PDB file of C-alpha atoms in Angstrom:
ATOM      1  CA  MET V1415      12.333  27.196  -5.591  1.00  0.00           C
ATOM      2  CA  LEU V1416      12.212  26.329  -9.277  1.00  0.00           C
ATOM      3  CA  GLU V1417      15.562  26.122 -11.017  1.00  0.00           C
ATOM      4  CA  CYS V1418      16.570  26.033 -14.670  1.00  0.00           C
ATOM      5  CA  PRO V1419      17.241  22.494 -15.905  1.00  0.00           C
ATOM      6  CA  LYS V1420      20.029  23.815 -18.139  1.00  0.00           C
ATOM      7  CA  CYS V1421      22.108  26.063 -15.789  1.00  0.00           C
ATOM      8  CA  LYS V1422      20.545  25.504 -12.309  1.00  0.00           C
ATOM      9  CA  SER V1423      19.843  29.288 -11.824  1.00  0.00           C
ATOM     10  CA  GLU V1424      16.438  30.451 -10.521  1.00  0.00           C
ATOM     11  CA  LEU V1425      13.434  30.254 -12.852  1.00  0.00           C
ATOM     12  CA  ILE V1426      11.201  33.346 -12.792  1.00  0.00           C
ATOM     13  CA  LYS V1427       7.671  33.373 -14.180  1.00  0.00           C
ATOM     14  CA  THR V1428       6.746  35.949 -16.796  1.00  0.00           C
ATOM     15  CA  LYS V1429       3.491  36.240 -18.594  1.00  0.00           C
ATOM     16  CA  HIS V1430       4.004  33.400 -21.057  1.00  0.00           C
ATOM     17  CA  CYS V1431       7.013  31.504 -19.841  1.00  0.00           C
ATOM     18  CA  TYR V1432       9.540  30.734 -17.093  1.00  0.00           C
ATOM     19  CA  GLN V1433      12.962  32.225 -17.675  1.00  0.00           C
ATOM     20  CA  CYS V1434      16.337  32.323 -15.941  1.00  0.00           C
ATOM     21  CA  VAL V1435      18.965  35.065 -15.813  1.00  0.00           C
ATOM     22  CA  ASN V1436      20.848  33.273 -18.616  1.00  0.00           C
ATOM     23  CA  HIS V1437      17.748  33.628 -20.841  1.00  0.00           C
ATOM     24  CA  HIS V1438      16.853  29.969 -21.004  1.00  0.00           C
ATOM     25  CA  SER V1439      13.173  30.016 -21.547  1.00  0.00           C
ATOM     26  CA  PHE V1440      10.386  27.485 -21.049  1.00  0.00           C
ATOM     27  CA  ASP V1441       6.934  28.262 -22.385  1.00  0.00           C
ATOM     28  CA  ILE V1442       3.788  27.888 -20.432  1.00  0.00           C
ATOM     29  CA  ALA V1443       1.386  25.602 -22.258  1.00  0.00           C
ATOM     30  CA  LYS V1444      -2.231  26.616 -22.894  1.00  0.00           C
ATOM     31  CA  ARG V1445      -3.407  24.395 -20.099  1.00  0.00           C
ATOM     32  CA  GLY V1446      -0.818  25.901 -17.668  1.00  0.00           C
ATOM     33  CA  TYR V1447       1.953  23.357 -17.315  1.00  0.00           C
ATOM     34  CA  VAL V1448       5.590  23.902 -18.265  1.00  0.00           C
ATOM     35  CA  ASN V1449       7.673  21.433 -20.305  1.00  0.00           C
ATOM     36  CA  LEU V1450      11.086  21.373 -18.665  1.00  0.00           C
ATOM     37  CA  LEU V1451      12.596  18.520 -20.663  1.00  0.00           C
ATOM     38  CA  LEU V1452      15.666  19.565 -22.520  1.00  0.00           C
ATOM     39  CA  GLY V1453      15.752  19.269 -26.323  1.00  0.00           C
ATOM     40  CA  ASN V1454      17.706  15.979 -26.458  1.00  0.00           C
ATOM     41  CA  HIS V1455      15.256  14.223 -24.182  1.00  0.00           C
ATOM     42  CA  LYS V1456      12.055  12.805 -25.603  1.00  0.00           C
ATOM     43  CA  ALA V1457       9.074  12.512 -23.291  1.00  0.00           C
ATOM     44  CA  THR V1458       7.513   9.098 -22.882  1.00  0.00           C
ATOM     45  CA  GLY V1459       5.446   8.059 -19.833  1.00  0.00           C
ATOM     46  CA  ASP V1460       1.760   7.199 -20.240  1.00  0.00           C
ATOM     47  CA  ASP V1461       0.212   7.810 -23.527  1.00  0.00           C
ATOM     48  CA  LYS V1462      -3.107   9.618 -24.151  1.00  0.00           C
ATOM     49  CA  GLU V1463      -5.166   6.430 -24.043  1.00  0.00           C
ATOM     50  CA  MET V1464      -3.678   5.253 -20.773  1.00  0.00           C
ATOM     51  CA  VAL V1465      -4.132   8.664 -19.158  1.00  0.00           C
ATOM     52  CA  LYS V1466      -7.799   8.699 -20.164  1.00  0.00           C
ATOM     53  CA  ALA V1467      -8.349   5.181 -18.846  1.00  0.00           C
ATOM     54  CA  ARG V1468      -6.671   5.955 -15.511  1.00  0.00           C
ATOM     55  CA  THR V1469      -8.582   9.227 -15.155  1.00  0.00           C
ATOM     56  CA  ILE V1470     -11.978   7.470 -15.660  1.00  0.00           C
ATOM     57  CA  PHE V1471     -11.028   4.614 -13.308  1.00  0.00           C
ATOM     58  CA  LEU V1472      -9.889   6.934 -10.509  1.00  0.00           C
ATOM     59  CA  SER V1473     -13.000   9.106 -10.896  1.00  0.00           C
ATOM     60  CA  HIS V1474     -15.142   6.122 -10.003  1.00  0.00           C
ATOM     61  CA  GLY V1475     -13.762   6.143  -6.421  1.00  0.00           C
ATOM     62  CA  TYR V1476     -11.947   2.872  -6.237  1.00  0.00           C
ATOM     63  CA  TYR V1477      -8.831   4.526  -4.714  1.00  0.00           C
ATOM     64  CA  THR V1478     -10.581   7.252  -2.672  1.00  0.00           C
ATOM     65  CA  HIS V1479      -9.660   5.581   0.631  1.00  0.00           C
ATOM     66  CA  LEU V1480      -5.960   5.875  -0.262  1.00  0.00           C
ATOM     67  CA  LYS V1481      -6.403   9.496  -1.281  1.00  0.00           C
ATOM     68  CA  ASN V1482      -8.096  10.382   2.020  1.00  0.00           C
ATOM     69  CA  ARG V1483      -5.529   8.448   4.021  1.00  0.00           C
ATOM     70  CA  LEU V1484      -2.642  10.359   2.351  1.00  0.00           C
ATOM     71  CA  ILE V1485      -4.373  13.690   3.157  1.00  0.00           C
ATOM     72  CA  GLU V1486      -4.660  12.613   6.839  1.00  0.00           C
ATOM     73  CA  LEU V1487      -0.992  11.634   7.061  1.00  0.00           C
ATOM     74  CA  LEU V1488       0.305  14.690   5.364  1.00  0.00           C
ATOM     75  CA  LYS V1489      -1.818  17.011   7.555  1.00  0.00           C
ATOM     76  CA  ASP V1490      -0.236  15.434  10.543  1.00  0.00           C
ATOM     77  CA  LYS V1491       3.208  16.271   9.206  1.00  0.00           C
ATOM     78  CA  GLN V1492       2.309  19.972   8.616  1.00  0.00           C
ATOM     79  CA  ILE V1493       3.962  20.051   5.202  1.00  0.00           C
ATOM     80  CA  LYS V1494       4.121  23.482   3.631  1.00  0.00           C
ATOM     81  CA  THR V1495       5.990  22.670   0.370  1.00  0.00           C
ATOM     82  CA  LEU V1496       5.317  19.385  -1.390  1.00  0.00           C
ATOM     83  CA  ALA V1497       6.718  17.824  -4.586  1.00  0.00           C
ATOM     84  CA  ASP V1498       4.869  14.902  -6.118  1.00  0.00           C
ATOM     85  CA  ALA V1499       7.502  12.952  -8.026  1.00  0.00           C
ATOM     86  CA  GLY V1500       5.520  11.041 -10.653  1.00  0.00           C
ATOM     87  CA  CYS V1501       2.230  12.867 -10.213  1.00  0.00           C
ATOM     88  CA  GLY V1502       0.401  11.263 -13.147  1.00  0.00           C
ATOM     89  CA  GLN V1503      -2.891  13.029 -13.819  1.00  0.00           C
ATOM     90  CA  GLY V1504      -2.844  14.720 -10.445  1.00  0.00           C
ATOM     91  CA  PHE V1505      -5.513  12.579  -8.663  1.00  0.00           C
ATOM     92  CA  TYR V1506      -3.632  12.689  -5.357  1.00  0.00           C
ATOM     93  CA  THR V1507      -1.674  15.844  -6.002  1.00  0.00           C
ATOM     94  CA  ASN V1508      -4.767  18.093  -6.494  1.00  0.00           C
ATOM     95  CA  ALA V1509      -6.682  16.575  -3.572  1.00  0.00           C
ATOM     96  CA  ILE V1510      -3.742  16.984  -1.237  1.00  0.00           C
ATOM     97  CA  HIS V1511      -3.119  20.568  -2.396  1.00  0.00           C
ATOM     98  CA  ASP V1512      -6.806  21.497  -1.900  1.00  0.00           C
ATOM     99  CA  ALA V1513      -6.883  19.952   1.541  1.00  0.00           C
ATOM    100  CA  LEU V1514      -3.519  21.311   2.895  1.00  0.00           C
ATOM    101  CA  GLN V1515      -3.301  24.542   0.894  1.00  0.00           C
ATOM    102  CA  CYS V1516       0.434  24.067   0.655  1.00  0.00           C
ATOM    103  CA  ASP V1517       2.847  25.051  -2.145  1.00  0.00           C
ATOM    104  CA  THR V1518       2.561  22.052  -4.410  1.00  0.00           C
ATOM    105  CA  TYR V1519       4.671  20.915  -7.347  1.00  0.00           C
ATOM    106  CA  GLY V1520       3.704  17.927  -9.583  1.00  0.00           C
ATOM    107  CA  PHE V1521       6.203  16.406 -11.964  1.00  0.00           C
ATOM    108  CA  ASP V1522       5.720  13.617 -14.466  1.00  0.00           C
ATOM    109  CA  LEU V1523       7.313  12.477 -17.749  1.00  0.00           C
ATOM    110  CA  SER V1524       3.933  12.166 -19.532  1.00  0.00           C
ATOM    111  CA  LYS V1525       2.767  15.390 -21.033  1.00  0.00           C
ATOM    112  CA  TYR V1526      -0.697  13.876 -21.399  1.00  0.00           C
ATOM    113  CA  ALA V1527      -0.925  13.112 -17.706  1.00  0.00           C
ATOM    114  CA  VAL V1528       0.302  16.595 -16.731  1.00  0.00           C
ATOM    115  CA  ASP V1529      -2.054  18.185 -19.112  1.00  0.00           C
ATOM    116  CA  GLU V1530      -4.926  16.263 -17.493  1.00  0.00           C
ATOM    117  CA  ALA V1531      -3.729  17.296 -13.959  1.00  0.00           C
ATOM    118  CA  CYS V1532      -3.788  20.957 -14.918  1.00  0.00           C
ATOM    119  CA  LYS V1533      -7.576  20.816 -15.565  1.00  0.00           C
ATOM    120  CA  ALA V1534      -8.069  21.434 -11.838  1.00  0.00           C
ATOM    121  CA  HIS V1535      -6.778  25.017 -12.202  1.00  0.00           C
ATOM    122  CA  ASN V1536      -6.122  25.147  -8.457  1.00  0.00           C
ATOM    123  CA  GLY V1537      -2.650  26.653  -8.276  1.00  0.00           C
ATOM    124  CA  VAL V1538      -0.497  23.556  -8.401  1.00  0.00           C
ATOM    125  CA  PHE V1539       2.663  24.020 -10.480  1.00  0.00           C
ATOM    126  CA  TYR V1540       2.889  21.145 -12.991  1.00  0.00           C
ATOM    127  CA  GLY V1541       5.954  20.421 -15.010  1.00  0.00           C
ATOM    128  CA  VAL V1542       6.880  17.762 -17.573  1.00  0.00           C
ATOM    129  CA  CYS V1543      10.270  16.395 -16.519  1.00  0.00           C
ATOM    130  CA  ASN V1544      12.294  13.348 -15.505  1.00  0.00           C
ATOM    131  CA  ILE V1545      11.670  12.905 -11.776  1.00  0.00           C
ATOM    132  CA  PHE V1546      15.275  11.817 -11.434  1.00  0.00           C
ATOM    133  CA  HIS V1547      16.227  15.418 -12.184  1.00  0.00           C
ATOM    134  CA  MET V1548      13.469  17.611 -10.698  1.00  0.00           C
ATOM    135  CA  PRO V1549      13.806  21.387 -11.429  1.00  0.00           C
ATOM    136  CA  LEU V1550      13.890  22.208  -7.764  1.00  0.00           C
ATOM    137  CA  SER V1551      16.609  23.895  -5.733  1.00  0.00           C
ATOM    138  CA  ASP V1552      18.460  21.994  -3.023  1.00  0.00           C
ATOM    139  CA  GLU V1553      16.610  21.507   0.280  1.00  0.00           C
ATOM    140  CA  SER V1554      13.541  23.376  -0.840  1.00  0.00           C
ATOM    141  CA  CYS V1555      10.782  20.872   0.045  1.00  0.00           C
ATOM    142  CA  ASP V1556       9.177  19.757   3.363  1.00  0.00           C
ATOM    143  CA  GLY V1557       7.821  16.655   1.612  1.00  0.00           C
ATOM    144  CA  VAL V1558       8.263  14.480  -1.448  1.00  0.00           C
ATOM    145  CA  LEU V1559       5.402  12.151  -2.479  1.00  0.00           C
ATOM    146  CA  SER V1560       5.718   9.023  -4.603  1.00  0.00           C
ATOM    147  CA  VAL V1561       2.638   6.948  -5.397  1.00  0.00           C
ATOM    148  CA  PHE V1562       3.324   3.910  -7.524  1.00  0.00           C
ATOM    149  CA  ALA V1563       6.190   5.738  -9.225  1.00  0.00           C
ATOM    150  CA  PRO V1564       9.947   5.098  -9.686  1.00  0.00           C
ATOM    151  CA  VAL V1565      12.066   6.361  -6.783  1.00  0.00           C
ATOM    152  CA  ASP V1566      15.379   8.078  -6.821  1.00  0.00           C
ATOM    153  CA  MET V1567      16.394   8.622  -3.172  1.00  0.00           C
ATOM    154  CA  LYS V1568      19.470  10.643  -4.119  1.00  0.00           C
ATOM    155  CA  GLU V1569      17.266  13.164  -5.909  1.00  0.00           C
ATOM    156  CA  ASN V1570      14.724  13.062  -3.073  1.00  0.00           C
ATOM    157  CA  ALA V1571      17.390  13.700  -0.481  1.00  0.00           C
ATOM    158  CA  ARG V1572      18.702  16.663  -2.537  1.00  0.00           C
ATOM    159  CA  VAL V1573      15.379  18.464  -2.690  1.00  0.00           C
ATOM    160  CA  LEU V1574      14.227  17.722   0.831  1.00  0.00           C
ATOM    161  CA  LYS V1575      15.046  19.975   3.769  1.00  0.00           C
ATOM    162  CA  SER V1576      16.737  18.450   6.729  1.00  0.00           C
ATOM    163  CA  GLY V1577      13.972  16.777   8.743  1.00  0.00           C
ATOM    164  CA  GLY V1578      11.731  16.735   5.628  1.00  0.00           C
ATOM    165  CA  TYR V1579       9.518  13.748   4.786  1.00  0.00           C
ATOM    166  CA  PHE V1580       9.474  11.242   1.906  1.00  0.00           C
ATOM    167  CA  ILE V1581       6.065   9.633   1.581  1.00  0.00           C
ATOM    168  CA  LYS V1582       5.941   6.430  -0.499  1.00  0.00           C
ATOM    169  CA  VAL V1583       3.026   4.317  -1.656  1.00  0.00           C
ATOM    170  CA  GLY V1584       3.647   0.946  -3.321  1.00  0.00           C
ATOM    171  CA  PRO V1585       1.844  -2.305  -3.694  1.00  0.00           C
ATOM    172  CA  GLY V1586       1.225  -4.395  -0.595  1.00  0.00           C
ATOM    173  CA  PRO V1587       1.838  -8.180  -0.617  1.00  0.00           C
ATOM    174  CA  LYS V1588      -1.706  -9.023  -1.775  1.00  0.00           C
ATOM    175  CA  HIS V1589      -2.398  -6.050  -4.021  1.00  0.00           C
ATOM    176  CA  LEU V1590      -4.700  -7.061  -6.906  1.00  0.00           C
ATOM    177  CA  LEU V1591      -4.298 -10.733  -5.968  1.00  0.00           C
ATOM    178  CA  GLU V1592      -7.619 -11.837  -7.464  1.00  0.00           C
ATOM    179  CA  MET V1593      -6.915 -10.018 -10.720  1.00  0.00           C
ATOM    180  CA  LYS V1594      -3.548 -11.723 -10.907  1.00  0.00           C
ATOM    181  CA  GLN V1595      -5.215 -15.094 -10.372  1.00  0.00           C
ATOM    182  CA  GLU V1596      -7.291 -14.411 -13.519  1.00  0.00           C
ATOM    183  CA  LEU V1597      -4.058 -13.790 -15.468  1.00  0.00           C
ATOM    184  CA  TYR V1598      -1.617 -16.414 -14.282  1.00  0.00           C
ATOM    185  CA  LYS V1599      -1.586 -20.084 -13.157  1.00  0.00           C
ATOM    186  CA  GLU V1600       1.013 -19.337 -10.441  1.00  0.00           C
ATOM    187  CA  VAL V1601       0.563 -16.140  -8.415  1.00  0.00           C
ATOM    188  CA  TYR V1602       3.047 -14.717  -5.977  1.00  0.00           C
ATOM    189  CA  GLU V1603       2.656 -12.059  -3.394  1.00  0.00           C
ATOM    190  CA  ASN V1604       4.465  -8.760  -3.851  1.00  0.00           C
ATOM    191  CA  THR V1605       7.726  -8.218  -2.002  1.00  0.00           C
ATOM    192  CA  VAL V1606       7.713  -5.193   0.359  1.00  0.00           C
ATOM    193  CA  GLU V1607      11.072  -3.531   1.130  1.00  0.00           C
ATOM    194  CA  THR V1608      11.853  -0.736   3.534  1.00  0.00           C
ATOM    195  CA  GLY V1609      14.848   1.341   4.517  1.00  0.00           C
ATOM    196  CA  TYR V1610      16.911   4.056   2.801  1.00  0.00           C
ATOM    197  CA  ALA V1611      20.364   5.378   3.822  1.00  0.00           C
ATOM    198  CA  GLY V1612      20.072   8.783   5.449  1.00  0.00           C
ATOM    199  CA  PHE V1613      16.402   8.426   6.207  1.00  0.00           C
ATOM    200  CA  THR V1614      14.558   7.223   9.272  1.00  0.00           C
ATOM    201  CA  LEU V1615      11.396   5.153   8.904  1.00  0.00           C
ATOM    202  CA  CYS V1616       8.802   6.841  11.100  1.00  0.00           C
ATOM    203  CA  HIS V1617       5.551   5.294   9.812  1.00  0.00           C
ATOM    204  CA  GLU V1618       4.467   2.127   8.045  1.00  0.00           C
ATOM    205  CA  GLU V1619       1.087   0.691   7.344  1.00  0.00           C
ATOM    206  CA  LEU V1620      -0.951  -1.491   5.013  1.00  0.00           C
ATOM    207  CA  LEU V1621      -4.207  -0.078   3.742  1.00  0.00           C
ATOM    208  CA  GLU V1622      -6.297  -2.944   2.403  1.00  0.00           C
ATOM    209  CA  TYR V1623      -9.884  -3.307   1.129  1.00  0.00           C
ATOM    210  CA  THR V1624     -11.902  -4.964  -1.666  1.00  0.00           C
ATOM    211  CA  ILE V1625     -13.115  -3.247  -4.831  1.00  0.00           C
ATOM    212  CA  ASP V1626     -15.944  -4.443  -7.139  1.00  0.00           C
ATOM    213  CA  LEU V1627     -15.386  -3.596 -10.738  1.00  0.00           C
ATOM    214  CA  GLN V1628     -18.821  -3.667 -12.534  1.00  0.00           C
ATOM    215  CA  ASN V1629     -17.839  -3.323 -16.216  1.00  0.00           C
ATOM    216  CA  ALA V1630     -15.170  -4.405 -18.661  1.00  0.00           C
ATOM    217  CA  HIS V1631     -13.989  -0.813 -19.231  1.00  0.00           C
ATOM    218  CA  ASP V1632     -12.956  -0.411 -15.552  1.00  0.00           C
ATOM    219  CA  ILE V1633     -11.299  -3.821 -15.559  1.00  0.00           C
ATOM    220  CA  LYS V1634      -9.201  -2.857 -18.529  1.00  0.00           C
ATOM    221  CA  ALA V1635      -8.385   0.497 -17.032  1.00  0.00           C
ATOM    222  CA  LEU V1636      -7.135  -1.056 -13.857  1.00  0.00           C
ATOM    223  CA  PHE V1637      -5.117  -3.590 -15.831  1.00  0.00           C
ATOM    224  CA  GLN V1638      -3.474  -0.720 -17.777  1.00  0.00           C
ATOM    225  CA  MET V1639      -2.359   0.841 -14.520  1.00  0.00           C
ATOM    226  CA  THR V1640      -0.209  -2.101 -13.624  1.00  0.00           C
ATOM    227  CA  PRO V1641       3.152  -3.432 -14.881  1.00  0.00           C
ATOM    228  CA  TYR V1642       1.373  -6.641 -15.839  1.00  0.00           C
ATOM    229  CA  TYR V1643      -0.037  -4.768 -18.816  1.00  0.00           C
ATOM    230  CA  TRP V1644       3.366  -4.918 -20.524  1.00  0.00           C
ATOM    231  CA  ARG V1645       4.342  -8.509 -19.782  1.00  0.00           C
ATOM    232  CA  THR V1646       1.211 -10.754 -19.742  1.00  0.00           C
ATOM    233  CA  PRO V1647       0.649 -13.289 -22.509  1.00  0.00           C
ATOM    234  CA  LYS V1648      -2.014 -12.373 -25.063  1.00  0.00           C
ATOM    235  CA  GLU V1649      -4.323 -15.264 -24.113  1.00  0.00           C
ATOM    236  CA  SER V1650      -4.361 -14.237 -20.498  1.00  0.00           C
ATOM    237  CA  VAL V1651      -5.058 -10.616 -21.345  1.00  0.00           C
ATOM    238  CA  GLU V1652      -7.984 -11.668 -23.577  1.00  0.00           C
ATOM    239  CA  HIS V1653      -9.358 -13.731 -20.750  1.00  0.00           C
ATOM    240  CA  LEU V1654      -9.259 -10.911 -18.250  1.00  0.00           C
ATOM    241  CA  LEU V1655     -10.784  -8.449 -20.711  1.00  0.00           C
ATOM    242  CA  SER V1656     -13.616 -10.781 -21.407  1.00  0.00           C
ATOM    243  CA  LEU V1657     -14.830 -10.477 -17.842  1.00  0.00           C
ATOM    244  CA  SER V1658     -17.732  -8.142 -17.180  1.00  0.00           C
ATOM    245  CA  VAL V1659     -17.273  -8.056 -13.333  1.00  0.00           C
ATOM    246  CA  LEU V1660     -14.223  -8.479 -11.082  1.00  0.00           C
ATOM    247  CA  THR V1661     -13.835  -8.397  -7.323  1.00  0.00           C
ATOM    248  CA  THR V1662     -10.257  -7.943  -6.136  1.00  0.00           C
ATOM    249  CA  ARG V1663      -8.538  -6.688  -3.064  1.00  0.00           C
ATOM    250  CA  VAL V1664      -6.236  -3.654  -3.152  1.00  0.00           C
ATOM    251  CA  SER V1665      -3.351  -3.422  -0.790  1.00  0.00           C
ATOM    252  CA  PHE V1666      -1.320  -0.253  -0.380  1.00  0.00           C
ATOM    253  CA  HIS V1667       1.992  -0.233   1.495  1.00  0.00           C
ATOM    254  CA  ILE V1668       2.437   3.319   2.855  1.00  0.00           C
ATOM    255  CA  THR V1669       5.700   4.442   4.434  1.00  0.00           C
ATOM    256  CA  ILE V1670       6.947   7.761   5.678  1.00  0.00           C
ATOM    257  CA  TYR V1671      10.626   8.500   6.070  1.00  0.00           C
ATOM    258  CA  ARG V1672      12.236  11.486   7.718  1.00  0.00           C
ATOM    259  CA  LYS V1673      15.460  12.891   6.321  1.00  0.00           C
ATOM    260  CA  GLU V1674      18.115  12.712   8.939  1.00  0.00           C
ATOM    261  CA  GLU V1675      19.835  15.852  10.156  1.00  0.00           C
ATOM    262  CA  ALA V1676      23.049  16.595   8.290  1.00  0.00           C
TER     263      ALA V1676
END
């Protein structure tokens, strides 16, 4: 299932590391994850502050409806082996693993996020890596999950078995509309796109509801979870962060694709 990122041979777990037949070795961190980035690649992803903010925000239940819906959908597909490509701090990964009791692999570029995910100690394999190059053998997964993460369909197709499922969650048209109205004079709805070569769309839905943020800390944490955090003018950011309450809708576009038979 796991393969060496250097030579593509099988990785075997020993007491303190994962090692292949060519003696390429990857230490198991104290928390339990494995850093599978090669020496010439520097990890980036979410920093420690962003991971902490996201963890607190998600623990307050704002996205619990999405988590529960994903569990329902994945149960229906009877997935036995799942890779979460861009798992973050494992909010969805750990919940799905606990509910389905499937073999679960979580990958993210942020070592801080993966370290946080490992705190569950529930048997999920967590690795720090680029999700465009997952350390998984060809056609080894029944499902690949992507929640608000970059997508590489060539890599997803490689690791998915024939007939396996790609489950994607992205922003719906009106996701965080009211928060955006606090930031910008002109607000546009998000564009939703579907369709991937070699995959059949077998399910599509919008999950929408309203959340009430009751303190400035949660407002800031939500803002940090969005791409607007990196490209919003300073004055608009200051205005948003001056708010003590915020009511905004969330809109999740959920799609499930089935890999077509070869």
